[in-house]
Coordinates of C-alpha atoms in Angstrom, one line a residue:
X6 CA -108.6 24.6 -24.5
X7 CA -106.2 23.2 -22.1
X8 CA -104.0 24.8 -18.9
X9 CA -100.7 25.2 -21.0
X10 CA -101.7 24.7 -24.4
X11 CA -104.6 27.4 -25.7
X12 CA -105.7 28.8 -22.4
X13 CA -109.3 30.5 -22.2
X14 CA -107.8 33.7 -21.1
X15 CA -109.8 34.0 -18.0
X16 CA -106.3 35.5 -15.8
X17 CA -106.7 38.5 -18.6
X18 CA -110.6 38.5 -18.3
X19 CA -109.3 39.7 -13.8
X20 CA -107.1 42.0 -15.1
X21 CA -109.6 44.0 -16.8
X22 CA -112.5 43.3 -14.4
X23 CA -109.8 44.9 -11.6
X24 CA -110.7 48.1 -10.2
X25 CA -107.6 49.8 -12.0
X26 CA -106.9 48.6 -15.4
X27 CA -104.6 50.6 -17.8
X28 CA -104.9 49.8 -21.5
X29 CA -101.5 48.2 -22.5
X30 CA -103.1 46.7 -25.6
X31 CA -101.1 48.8 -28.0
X32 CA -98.0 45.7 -27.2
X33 CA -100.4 43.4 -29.4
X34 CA -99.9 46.0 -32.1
X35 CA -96.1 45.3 -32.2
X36 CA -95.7 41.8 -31.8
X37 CA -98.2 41.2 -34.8
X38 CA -95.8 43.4 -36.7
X39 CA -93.1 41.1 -35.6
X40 CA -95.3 37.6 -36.1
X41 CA -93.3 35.4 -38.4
X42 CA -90.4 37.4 -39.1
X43 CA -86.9 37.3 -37.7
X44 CA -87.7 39.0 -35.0
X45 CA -90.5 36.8 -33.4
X46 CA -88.5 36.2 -30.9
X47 CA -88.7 38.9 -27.7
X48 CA -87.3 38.8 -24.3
X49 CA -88.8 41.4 -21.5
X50 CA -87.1 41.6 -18.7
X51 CA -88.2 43.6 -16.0
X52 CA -88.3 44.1 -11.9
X53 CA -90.7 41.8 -9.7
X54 CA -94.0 43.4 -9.7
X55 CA -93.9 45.4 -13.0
X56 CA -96.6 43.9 -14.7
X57 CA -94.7 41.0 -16.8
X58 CA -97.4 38.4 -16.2
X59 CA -100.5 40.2 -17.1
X60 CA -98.6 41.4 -20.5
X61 CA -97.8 37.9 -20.9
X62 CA -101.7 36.8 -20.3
X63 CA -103.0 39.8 -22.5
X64 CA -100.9 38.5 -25.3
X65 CA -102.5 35.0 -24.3
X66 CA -105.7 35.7 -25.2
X67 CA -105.4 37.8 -27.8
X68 CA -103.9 35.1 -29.9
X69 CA -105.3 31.5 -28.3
X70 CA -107.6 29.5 -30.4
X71 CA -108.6 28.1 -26.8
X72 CA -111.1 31.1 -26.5
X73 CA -112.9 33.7 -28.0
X74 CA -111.7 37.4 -27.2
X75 CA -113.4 39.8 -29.3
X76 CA -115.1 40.8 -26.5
X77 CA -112.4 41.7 -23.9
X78 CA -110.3 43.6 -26.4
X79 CA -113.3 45.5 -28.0
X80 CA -112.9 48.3 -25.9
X81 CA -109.0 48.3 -26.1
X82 CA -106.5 50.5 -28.1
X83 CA -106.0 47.0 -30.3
X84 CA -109.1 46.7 -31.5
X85 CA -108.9 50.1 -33.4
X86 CA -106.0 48.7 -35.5
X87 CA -106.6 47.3 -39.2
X88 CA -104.4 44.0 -38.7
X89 CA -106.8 43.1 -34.9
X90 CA -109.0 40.6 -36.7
X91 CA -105.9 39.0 -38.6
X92 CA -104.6 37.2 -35.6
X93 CA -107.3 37.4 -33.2
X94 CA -107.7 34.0 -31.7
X95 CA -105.6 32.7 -34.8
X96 CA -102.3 30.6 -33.1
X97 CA -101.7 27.6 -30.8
X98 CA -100.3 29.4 -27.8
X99 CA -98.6 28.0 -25.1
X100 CA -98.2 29.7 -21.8
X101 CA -95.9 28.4 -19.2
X102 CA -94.7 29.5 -15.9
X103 CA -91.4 28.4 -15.4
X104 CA -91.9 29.1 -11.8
X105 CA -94.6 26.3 -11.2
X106 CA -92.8 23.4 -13.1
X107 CA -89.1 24.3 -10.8
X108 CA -91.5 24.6 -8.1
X109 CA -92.5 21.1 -8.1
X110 CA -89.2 19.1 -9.1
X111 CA -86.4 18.1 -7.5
X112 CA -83.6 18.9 -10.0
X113 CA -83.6 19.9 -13.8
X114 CA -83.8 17.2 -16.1
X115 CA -87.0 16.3 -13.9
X116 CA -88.5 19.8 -14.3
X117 CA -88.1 19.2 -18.1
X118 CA -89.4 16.1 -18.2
X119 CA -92.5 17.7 -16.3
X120 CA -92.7 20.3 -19.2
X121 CA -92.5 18.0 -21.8
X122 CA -94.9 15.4 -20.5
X123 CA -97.8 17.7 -19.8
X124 CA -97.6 19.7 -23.2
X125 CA -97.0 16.4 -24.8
X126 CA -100.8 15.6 -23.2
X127 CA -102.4 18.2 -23.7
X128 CA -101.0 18.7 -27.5
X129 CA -101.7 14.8 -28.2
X130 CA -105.6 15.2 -26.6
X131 CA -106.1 18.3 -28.6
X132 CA -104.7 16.9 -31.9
X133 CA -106.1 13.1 -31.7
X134 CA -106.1 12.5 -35.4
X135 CA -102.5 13.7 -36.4
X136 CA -100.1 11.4 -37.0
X137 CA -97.3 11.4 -34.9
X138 CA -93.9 9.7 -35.1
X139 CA -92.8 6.3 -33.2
X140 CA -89.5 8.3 -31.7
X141 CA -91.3 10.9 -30.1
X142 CA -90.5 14.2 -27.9
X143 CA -92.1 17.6 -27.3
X144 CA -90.4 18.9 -30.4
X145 CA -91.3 16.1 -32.6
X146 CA -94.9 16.5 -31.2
X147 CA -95.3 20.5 -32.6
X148 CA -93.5 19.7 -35.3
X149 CA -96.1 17.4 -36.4
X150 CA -98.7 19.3 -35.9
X151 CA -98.0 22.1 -38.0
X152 CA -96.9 19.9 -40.4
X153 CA -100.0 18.4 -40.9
X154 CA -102.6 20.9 -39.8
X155 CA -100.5 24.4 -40.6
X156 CA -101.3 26.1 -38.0
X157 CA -98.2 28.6 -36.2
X158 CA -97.6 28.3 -32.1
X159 CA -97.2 30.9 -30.5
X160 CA -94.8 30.6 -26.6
X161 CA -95.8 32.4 -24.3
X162 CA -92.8 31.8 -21.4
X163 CA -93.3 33.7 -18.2
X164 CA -90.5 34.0 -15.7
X165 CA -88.4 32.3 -18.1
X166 CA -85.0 32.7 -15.4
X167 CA -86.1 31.6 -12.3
X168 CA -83.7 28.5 -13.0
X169 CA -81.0 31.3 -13.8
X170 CA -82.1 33.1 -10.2
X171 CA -83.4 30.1 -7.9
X172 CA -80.0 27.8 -8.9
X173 CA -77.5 30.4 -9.1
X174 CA -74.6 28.5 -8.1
X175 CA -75.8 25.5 -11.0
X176 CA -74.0 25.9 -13.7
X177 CA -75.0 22.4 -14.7
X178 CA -78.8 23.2 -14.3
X179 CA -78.0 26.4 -15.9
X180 CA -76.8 25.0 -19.3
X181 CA -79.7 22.5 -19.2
X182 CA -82.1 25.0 -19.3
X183 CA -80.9 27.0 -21.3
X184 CA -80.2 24.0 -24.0
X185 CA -83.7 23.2 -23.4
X186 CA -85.0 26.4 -24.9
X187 CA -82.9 27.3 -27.7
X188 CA -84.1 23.7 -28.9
X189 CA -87.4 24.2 -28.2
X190 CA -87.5 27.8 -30.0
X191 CA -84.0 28.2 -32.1
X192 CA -84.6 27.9 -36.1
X193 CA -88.3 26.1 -35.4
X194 CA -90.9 26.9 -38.4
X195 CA -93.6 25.9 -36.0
X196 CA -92.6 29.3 -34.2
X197 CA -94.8 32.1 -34.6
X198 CA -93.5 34.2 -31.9
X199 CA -91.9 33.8 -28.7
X200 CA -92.6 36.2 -25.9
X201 CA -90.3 35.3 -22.9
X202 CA -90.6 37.5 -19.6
X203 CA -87.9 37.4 -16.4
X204 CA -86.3 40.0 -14.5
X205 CA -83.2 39.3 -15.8
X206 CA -81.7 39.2 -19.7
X207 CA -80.6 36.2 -21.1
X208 CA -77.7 34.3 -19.6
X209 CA -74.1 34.9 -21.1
X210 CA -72.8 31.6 -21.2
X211 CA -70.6 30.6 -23.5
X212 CA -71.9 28.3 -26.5
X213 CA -75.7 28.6 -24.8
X214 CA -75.4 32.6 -25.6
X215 CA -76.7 31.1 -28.9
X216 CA -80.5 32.4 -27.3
X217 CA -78.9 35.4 -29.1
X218 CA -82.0 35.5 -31.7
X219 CA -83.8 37.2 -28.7
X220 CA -84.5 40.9 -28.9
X221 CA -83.6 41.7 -25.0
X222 CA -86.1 44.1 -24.0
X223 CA -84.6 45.5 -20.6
X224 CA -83.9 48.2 -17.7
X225 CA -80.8 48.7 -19.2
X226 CA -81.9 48.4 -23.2
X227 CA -86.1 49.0 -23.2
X228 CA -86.3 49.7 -27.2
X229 CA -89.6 50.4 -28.5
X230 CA -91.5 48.8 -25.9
X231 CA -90.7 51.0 -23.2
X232 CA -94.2 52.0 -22.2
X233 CA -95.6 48.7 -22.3
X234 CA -94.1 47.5 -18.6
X235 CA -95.2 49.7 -15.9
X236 CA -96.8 53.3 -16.1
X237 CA -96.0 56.2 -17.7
X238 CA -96.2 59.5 -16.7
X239 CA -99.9 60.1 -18.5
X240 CA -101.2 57.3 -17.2
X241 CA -100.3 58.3 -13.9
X242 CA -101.8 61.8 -13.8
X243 CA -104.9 60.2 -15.6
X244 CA -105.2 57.9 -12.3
X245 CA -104.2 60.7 -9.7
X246 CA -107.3 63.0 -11.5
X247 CA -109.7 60.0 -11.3
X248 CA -108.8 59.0 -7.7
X249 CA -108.6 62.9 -6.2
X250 CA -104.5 61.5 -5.5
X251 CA -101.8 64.6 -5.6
X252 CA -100.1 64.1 -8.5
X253 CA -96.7 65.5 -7.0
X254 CA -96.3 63.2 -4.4
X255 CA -97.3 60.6 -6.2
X256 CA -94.6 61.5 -8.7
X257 CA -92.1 61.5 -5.3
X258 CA -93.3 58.1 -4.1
X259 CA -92.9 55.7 -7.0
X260 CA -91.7 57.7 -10.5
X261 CA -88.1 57.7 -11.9
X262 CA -87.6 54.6 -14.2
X263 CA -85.9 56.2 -16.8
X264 CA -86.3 54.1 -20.1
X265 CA -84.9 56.6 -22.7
X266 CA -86.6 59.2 -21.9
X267 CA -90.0 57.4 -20.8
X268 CA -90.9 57.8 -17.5
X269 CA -92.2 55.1 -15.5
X270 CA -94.0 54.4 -12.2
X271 CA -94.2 51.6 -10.2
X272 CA -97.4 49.7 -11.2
X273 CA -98.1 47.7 -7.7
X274 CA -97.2 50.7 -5.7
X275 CA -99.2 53.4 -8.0
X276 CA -102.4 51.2 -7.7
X277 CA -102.3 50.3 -4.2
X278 CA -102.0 54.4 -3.3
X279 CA -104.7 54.8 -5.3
X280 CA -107.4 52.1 -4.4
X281 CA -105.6 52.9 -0.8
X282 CA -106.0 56.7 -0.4
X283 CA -102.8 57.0 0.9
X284 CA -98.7 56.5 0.4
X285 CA -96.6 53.6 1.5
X286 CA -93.1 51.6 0.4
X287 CA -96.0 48.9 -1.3
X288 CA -93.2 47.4 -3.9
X289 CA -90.8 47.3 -1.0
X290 CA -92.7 46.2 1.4
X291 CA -92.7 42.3 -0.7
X292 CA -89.3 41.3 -0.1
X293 CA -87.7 42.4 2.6
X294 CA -84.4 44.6 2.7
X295 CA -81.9 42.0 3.3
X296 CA -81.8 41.4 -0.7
X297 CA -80.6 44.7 -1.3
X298 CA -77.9 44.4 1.7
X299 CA -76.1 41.6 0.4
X300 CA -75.4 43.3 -2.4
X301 CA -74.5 47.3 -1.5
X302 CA -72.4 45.5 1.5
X303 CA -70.3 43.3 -0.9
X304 CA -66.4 43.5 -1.0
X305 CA -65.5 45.5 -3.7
X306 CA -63.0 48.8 -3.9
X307 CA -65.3 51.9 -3.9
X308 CA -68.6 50.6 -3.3
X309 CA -69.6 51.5 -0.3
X310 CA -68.3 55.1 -1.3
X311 CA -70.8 54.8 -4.5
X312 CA -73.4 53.6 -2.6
X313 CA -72.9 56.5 -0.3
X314 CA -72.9 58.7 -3.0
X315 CA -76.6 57.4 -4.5
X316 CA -77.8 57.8 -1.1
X317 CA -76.7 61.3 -1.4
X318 CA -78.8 61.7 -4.3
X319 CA -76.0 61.5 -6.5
X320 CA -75.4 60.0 -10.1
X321 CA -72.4 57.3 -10.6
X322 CA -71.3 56.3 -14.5
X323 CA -71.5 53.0 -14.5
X324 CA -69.9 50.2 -17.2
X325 CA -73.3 47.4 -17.9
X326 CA -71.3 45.7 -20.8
X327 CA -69.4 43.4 -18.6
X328 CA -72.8 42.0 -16.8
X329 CA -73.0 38.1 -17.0
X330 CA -77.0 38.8 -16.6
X331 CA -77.1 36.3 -13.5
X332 CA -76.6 37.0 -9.4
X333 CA -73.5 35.4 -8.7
X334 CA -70.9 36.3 -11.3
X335 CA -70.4 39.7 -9.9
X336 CA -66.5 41.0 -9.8
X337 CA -66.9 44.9 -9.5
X338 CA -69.2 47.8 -8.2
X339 CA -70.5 48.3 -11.8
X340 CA -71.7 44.6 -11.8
X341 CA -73.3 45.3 -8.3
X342 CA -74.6 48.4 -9.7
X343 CA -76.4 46.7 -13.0
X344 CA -77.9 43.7 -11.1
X345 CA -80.2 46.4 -8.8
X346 CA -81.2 48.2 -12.3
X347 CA -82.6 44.7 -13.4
X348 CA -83.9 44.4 -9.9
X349 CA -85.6 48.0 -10.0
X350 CA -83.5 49.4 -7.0
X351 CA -81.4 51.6 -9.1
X352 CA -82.7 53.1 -12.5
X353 CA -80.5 53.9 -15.7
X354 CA -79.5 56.6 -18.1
X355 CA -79.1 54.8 -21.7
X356 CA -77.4 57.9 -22.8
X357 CA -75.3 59.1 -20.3
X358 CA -74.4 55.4 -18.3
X359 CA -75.4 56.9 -15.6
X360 CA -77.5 55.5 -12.3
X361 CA -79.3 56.9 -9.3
X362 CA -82.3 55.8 -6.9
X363 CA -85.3 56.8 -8.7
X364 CA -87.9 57.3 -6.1
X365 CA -89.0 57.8 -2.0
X366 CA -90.2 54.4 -1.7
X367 CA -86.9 52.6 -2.9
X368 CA -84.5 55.6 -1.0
X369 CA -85.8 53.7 1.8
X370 CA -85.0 50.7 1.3
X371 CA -81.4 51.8 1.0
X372 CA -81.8 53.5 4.5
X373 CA -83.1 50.0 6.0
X374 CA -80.6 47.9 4.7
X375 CA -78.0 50.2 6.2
X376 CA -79.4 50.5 9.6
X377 CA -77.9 47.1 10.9
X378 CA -74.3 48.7 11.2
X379 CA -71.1 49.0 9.2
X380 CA -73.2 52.6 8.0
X381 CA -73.3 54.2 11.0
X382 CA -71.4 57.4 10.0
X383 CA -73.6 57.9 6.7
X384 CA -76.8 57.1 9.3
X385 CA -75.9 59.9 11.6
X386 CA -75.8 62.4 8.8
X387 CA -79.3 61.4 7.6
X388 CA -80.4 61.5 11.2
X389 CA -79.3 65.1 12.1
X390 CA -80.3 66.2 8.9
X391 CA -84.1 67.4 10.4
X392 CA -81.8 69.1 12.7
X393 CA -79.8 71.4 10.0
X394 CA -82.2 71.8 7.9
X395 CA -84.5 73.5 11.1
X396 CA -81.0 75.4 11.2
X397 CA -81.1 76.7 7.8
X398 CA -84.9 77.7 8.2
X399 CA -83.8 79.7 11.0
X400 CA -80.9 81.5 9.3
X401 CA -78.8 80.0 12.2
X402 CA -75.9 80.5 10.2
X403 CA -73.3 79.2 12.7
X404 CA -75.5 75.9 13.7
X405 CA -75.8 75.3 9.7
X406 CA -71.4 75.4 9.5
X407 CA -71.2 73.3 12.6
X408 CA -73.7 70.6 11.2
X409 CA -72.1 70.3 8.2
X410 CA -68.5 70.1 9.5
X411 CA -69.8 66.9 11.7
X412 CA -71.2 65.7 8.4
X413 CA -68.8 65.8 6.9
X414 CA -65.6 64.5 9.7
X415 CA -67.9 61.8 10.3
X416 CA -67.8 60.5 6.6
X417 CA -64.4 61.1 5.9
X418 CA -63.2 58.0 5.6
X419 CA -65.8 57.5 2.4
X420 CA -66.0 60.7 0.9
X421 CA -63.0 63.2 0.6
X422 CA -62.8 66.6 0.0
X423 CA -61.0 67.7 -3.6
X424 CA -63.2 70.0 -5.2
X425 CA -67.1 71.6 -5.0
X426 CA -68.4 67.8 -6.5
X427 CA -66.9 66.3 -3.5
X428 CA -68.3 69.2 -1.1
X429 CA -72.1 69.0 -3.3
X430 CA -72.2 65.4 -2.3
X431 CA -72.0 65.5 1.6
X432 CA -74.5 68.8 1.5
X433 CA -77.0 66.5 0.0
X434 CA -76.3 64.0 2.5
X435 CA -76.6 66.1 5.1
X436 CA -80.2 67.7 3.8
X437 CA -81.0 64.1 3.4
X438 CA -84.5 64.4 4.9
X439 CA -85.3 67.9 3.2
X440 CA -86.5 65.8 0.3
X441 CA -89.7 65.0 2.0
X442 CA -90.6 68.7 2.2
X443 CA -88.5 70.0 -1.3
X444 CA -87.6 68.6 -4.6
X445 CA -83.6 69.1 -4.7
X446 CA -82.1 70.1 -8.1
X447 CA -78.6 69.6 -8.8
X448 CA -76.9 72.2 -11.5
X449 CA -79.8 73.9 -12.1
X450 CA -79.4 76.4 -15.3
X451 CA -80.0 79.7 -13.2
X452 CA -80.0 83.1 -14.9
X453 CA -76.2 84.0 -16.1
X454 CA -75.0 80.3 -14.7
X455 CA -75.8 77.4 -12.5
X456 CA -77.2 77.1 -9.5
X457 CA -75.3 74.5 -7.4
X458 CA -78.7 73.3 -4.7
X459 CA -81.9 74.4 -5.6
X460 CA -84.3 73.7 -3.0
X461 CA -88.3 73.8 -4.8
X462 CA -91.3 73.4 -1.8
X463 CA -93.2 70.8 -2.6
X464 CA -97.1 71.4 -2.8
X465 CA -99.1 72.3 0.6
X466 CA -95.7 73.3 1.9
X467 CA -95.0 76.9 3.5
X468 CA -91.2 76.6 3.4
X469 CA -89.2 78.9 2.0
X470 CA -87.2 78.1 -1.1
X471 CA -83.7 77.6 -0.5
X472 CA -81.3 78.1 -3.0
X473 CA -77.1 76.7 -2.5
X474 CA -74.1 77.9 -3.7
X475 CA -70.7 75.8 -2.7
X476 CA -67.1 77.2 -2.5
X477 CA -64.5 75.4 -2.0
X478 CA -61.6 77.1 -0.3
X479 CA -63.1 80.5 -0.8
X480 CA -65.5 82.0 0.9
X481 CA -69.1 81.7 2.7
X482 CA -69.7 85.6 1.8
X483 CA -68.2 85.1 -2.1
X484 CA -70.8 82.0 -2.6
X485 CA -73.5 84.5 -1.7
X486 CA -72.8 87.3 -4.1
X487 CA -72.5 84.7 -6.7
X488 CA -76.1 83.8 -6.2
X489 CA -77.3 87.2 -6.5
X490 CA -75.0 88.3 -9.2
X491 CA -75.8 85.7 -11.3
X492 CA -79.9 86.0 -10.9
X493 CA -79.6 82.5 -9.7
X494 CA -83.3 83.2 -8.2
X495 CA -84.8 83.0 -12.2
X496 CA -84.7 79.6 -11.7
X497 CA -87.4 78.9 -9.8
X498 CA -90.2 79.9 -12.1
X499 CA -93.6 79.9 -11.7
X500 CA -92.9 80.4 -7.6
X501 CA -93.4 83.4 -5.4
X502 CA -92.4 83.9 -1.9
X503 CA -89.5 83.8 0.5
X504 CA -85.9 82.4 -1.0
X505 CA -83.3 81.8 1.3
X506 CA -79.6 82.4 -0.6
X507 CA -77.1 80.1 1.3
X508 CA -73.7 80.4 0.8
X509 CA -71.4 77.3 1.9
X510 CA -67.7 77.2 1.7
X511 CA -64.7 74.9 3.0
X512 CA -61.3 75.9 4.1
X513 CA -59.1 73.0 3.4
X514 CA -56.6 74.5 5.9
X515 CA -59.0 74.7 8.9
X516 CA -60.8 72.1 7.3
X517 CA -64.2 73.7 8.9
X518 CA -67.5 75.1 6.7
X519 CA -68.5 78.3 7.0
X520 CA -72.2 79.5 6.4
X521 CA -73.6 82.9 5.2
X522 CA -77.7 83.4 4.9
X523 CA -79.9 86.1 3.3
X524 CA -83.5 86.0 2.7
X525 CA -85.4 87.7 -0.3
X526 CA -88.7 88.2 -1.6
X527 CA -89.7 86.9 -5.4

């Protein structure tokens, strides 16, 4: 066994011995179905913090001659499937962090040479007796090997595109790298698999796209392997049973991931509310806010509206063909937009195109990196918004109109009037800080129709529910017969108590709100 070359598997043996551990075994089960077949070759890309490296050390063990794992996988879903004893401890595996090999050279043909010599060591002290050849290179090395002892490798490459995110104005080191790779891996018989990790997908870049034999497993594209990076929903409730956590706010906190149609939670945060008791921004809280506000503060036509507009709560269609999958070759708001789905600050619809803030904890990091200024109009709207929602509770039917007119002269420079979309957008601005208390649905399918606001209590909270309904230039009282015409109250099943019906409409001529209130029983 050696550092890079058949590792013991001890970094897998502290994942399980954690006081959390959720099974993610069942990965093993598809990259043996992939093992020596055109599709060997996967690339995971996912946010900082999502639980890349320990996928990358459970598949590390599983397959490394360098130790025997029977043991920490007997428990496991992998152990229950017929092909576990095939490749159990069956491969030459090499794991490398990318990260500790740029970390400790100056440029990039150094950090390659660092590569190469140390496997080259490790490979040649492993496999004295092989006969290698007189010209000889890291290639050339493996290459003999298998040649003469038949046994597959298996790369295991972890943060693969910290070149691609550390040197991101290198083209030079860029192309290197990427060369570097695609000869390493591209068309090798020695290959087995290649598992590649990174927050970003491979680099588009001209003649070195040609890593295009990688299966890009991302935010944006997460295939079959959705549930294998992060937690899903199950998991979740399983943890917030075990660990007397509400399962609600939990949900609030750090759900939202939306990777066709699997939902996934924030691992770091998830497991430090649970071994914590308590709630906090935990994924946030290990980079601070200024790399989100370089990008949501960049120069482009209609960004700072959009961004406005996901604050809001609001979904934006975005394009994520044109993406160059790197940090610097950005040229519109949908290529702003992409980058913070790779980076987990915005998650995405596959089917729709769509993207939104998926949780509390990252809807405040868009409110700290738009504290500093250049936002103060979209910050005063959050900041009275304690103010008319107090308003609304208290049927204050003139303070709710007057609110929302300063709401909405104050942002009208970013977000203008033309229809009830328009007017939906700067209501859930301005009730910005009922979502600690509510869950707001948008278009909610309501009896004979749709309910514009629905506004559910969350658990352990008295409230009232609060149900919307926007006009634009008709009337405050028309928006409130709508609601009860329409049954619009069916919508909130499984709830009994107070609803408060709120009718909202704007006159484009006086260009002020209007506010009408009733309260029923369910």
């Amino acid at each position: 066994m050696g550092i890079y070359l058949n590792p013991n598997g001890v970094d897998f043996q502290e994942a399980l011995n954690s006081e959390i551990y959720v099974d993610k075994s069942g990965l093993i089960e598809y990259t043996n179905i992939v093992l020596r077949t055109k599709q060997k070759y996967i690339c995971v890309s996912r946010p900082r913090r999502f639980g890349k490296s320990m996928a990358a050390e459970m598949l590390t063990a599983y397959y490394s001659r360098g130790c025997d794992s029977r043991e920490m996988f007997s428990k496991l879903k992998i152990a229950k499937t017929e092909a576990f004893d095939k490749h159990l401890n069956k491969y030459n595996v090499i794991h490398i962090n990318m990260v500790n090999f740029l970390s400790e050279s100056h440029n990039m043909k150094e950090m390659i040479e660092f590569i190469e010599e140390d496997l080259i060591d490790e490979l040649k002290n492993e496999y004295p007796d092989v006969c290698y050849p007189k010209r000889q290179n890291l290639i050339k090395v493996i290459a003999a090997i298998f040649a003469q002892t038949n046994i597959p490798f298996i790369f295991i490459i972890d943060e693969w595109d910290c070149v691609i995110r550390v040197h991101k104005n290198d083209s030079d080191s860029q192309a290197k790298h990427l060369d570097f790779l695609r000869n390493l891996l591209k068309d090798q018989s020695y290959v087995s698999l290649a598992y590649m990790t990174g927050i970003l997908p491979i680099k588009k870049y001209g003649e070195h796209s040609a890593l295009n034999m990688f299966t890009e497993v991302s935010m944006t594209d997460p295939r079959e392997y959705a549930e294998f990076t992060g937690f899903t929903e199950s998991e979740v409730k399983q943890l917030c049973d075990e660990y007397k956590m509400p399962f609600d706010e939990t949900k609030r906190w750090y759900d939202g991931y939306n990777l066709m149609d699997v939902s996934i939670y924030n691992p770091r945060s998830v497991v430090m509310s649970m071994t914590g008791g308590y709630f906090n921004n935990y994924w946030t809280s290990t980079e601070t806010y200024e790399a989100l506000k370089v990008y949501i503060e960049m120069n482009f036509d209609g960004l700072k509206d959009k961004v406005t507009q996901l604050i809001a709560g609001e979904k934006i269609k975005i394009n994520t063909g044109k993406f160059q999958n790197d940090m610097t070759t950005l040229r519109s708001a949908d290529d702003i937009f992409t980058l913070l789905v790779h980076l987990g600050y915005l998650t995405f619809d596959f089917y729709t195109n769509q993207v939104w803030i998926p949780n509390s904890e990252v809807a405040q990091e868009f409110i700290n990196s738009i504290e500093d200024g250049g936002w103060e109009e979209v910050m005063q709207a959050i900041k009275v918004s304690d103010e008319l929602l107090k308003a609304t509770l208290n049927c204050d039917e003139e303070k709710v109109a007057e609110l929302i007119d300063k709401a909405h002269s104050d942002n009208t420079s970013i977000l203008k009037y033309n229809d009830e979309n328009s007017l939906s957008c700067v209501i859930s601005l301005a009730y910005y800080s009922a979502r600690k208390t509510y869950t707001i649905e948008r278009e909610l399918p309501a009896g004979k129709g749709f309910a514009d606001l629905v506004f559910r209590p969350r658990k352990n909270n008295s409230n009232p529910a609060i149900i919307v309904e926007l006009k634009y230039d008709k009337s405050a009282e028309g928006a409130l017969e709508q609601i009860k015409n329409k049954k619009y109250a069916d919508c909130l099943k499984d709830y009994s108590g107070e609803i408060l019906l709120v009718g909202i409409n704007y006159d484009k001529e006086s260009k002020k709100h209007s506010c009408k209130i009733e309260k029923i029983v369910k």
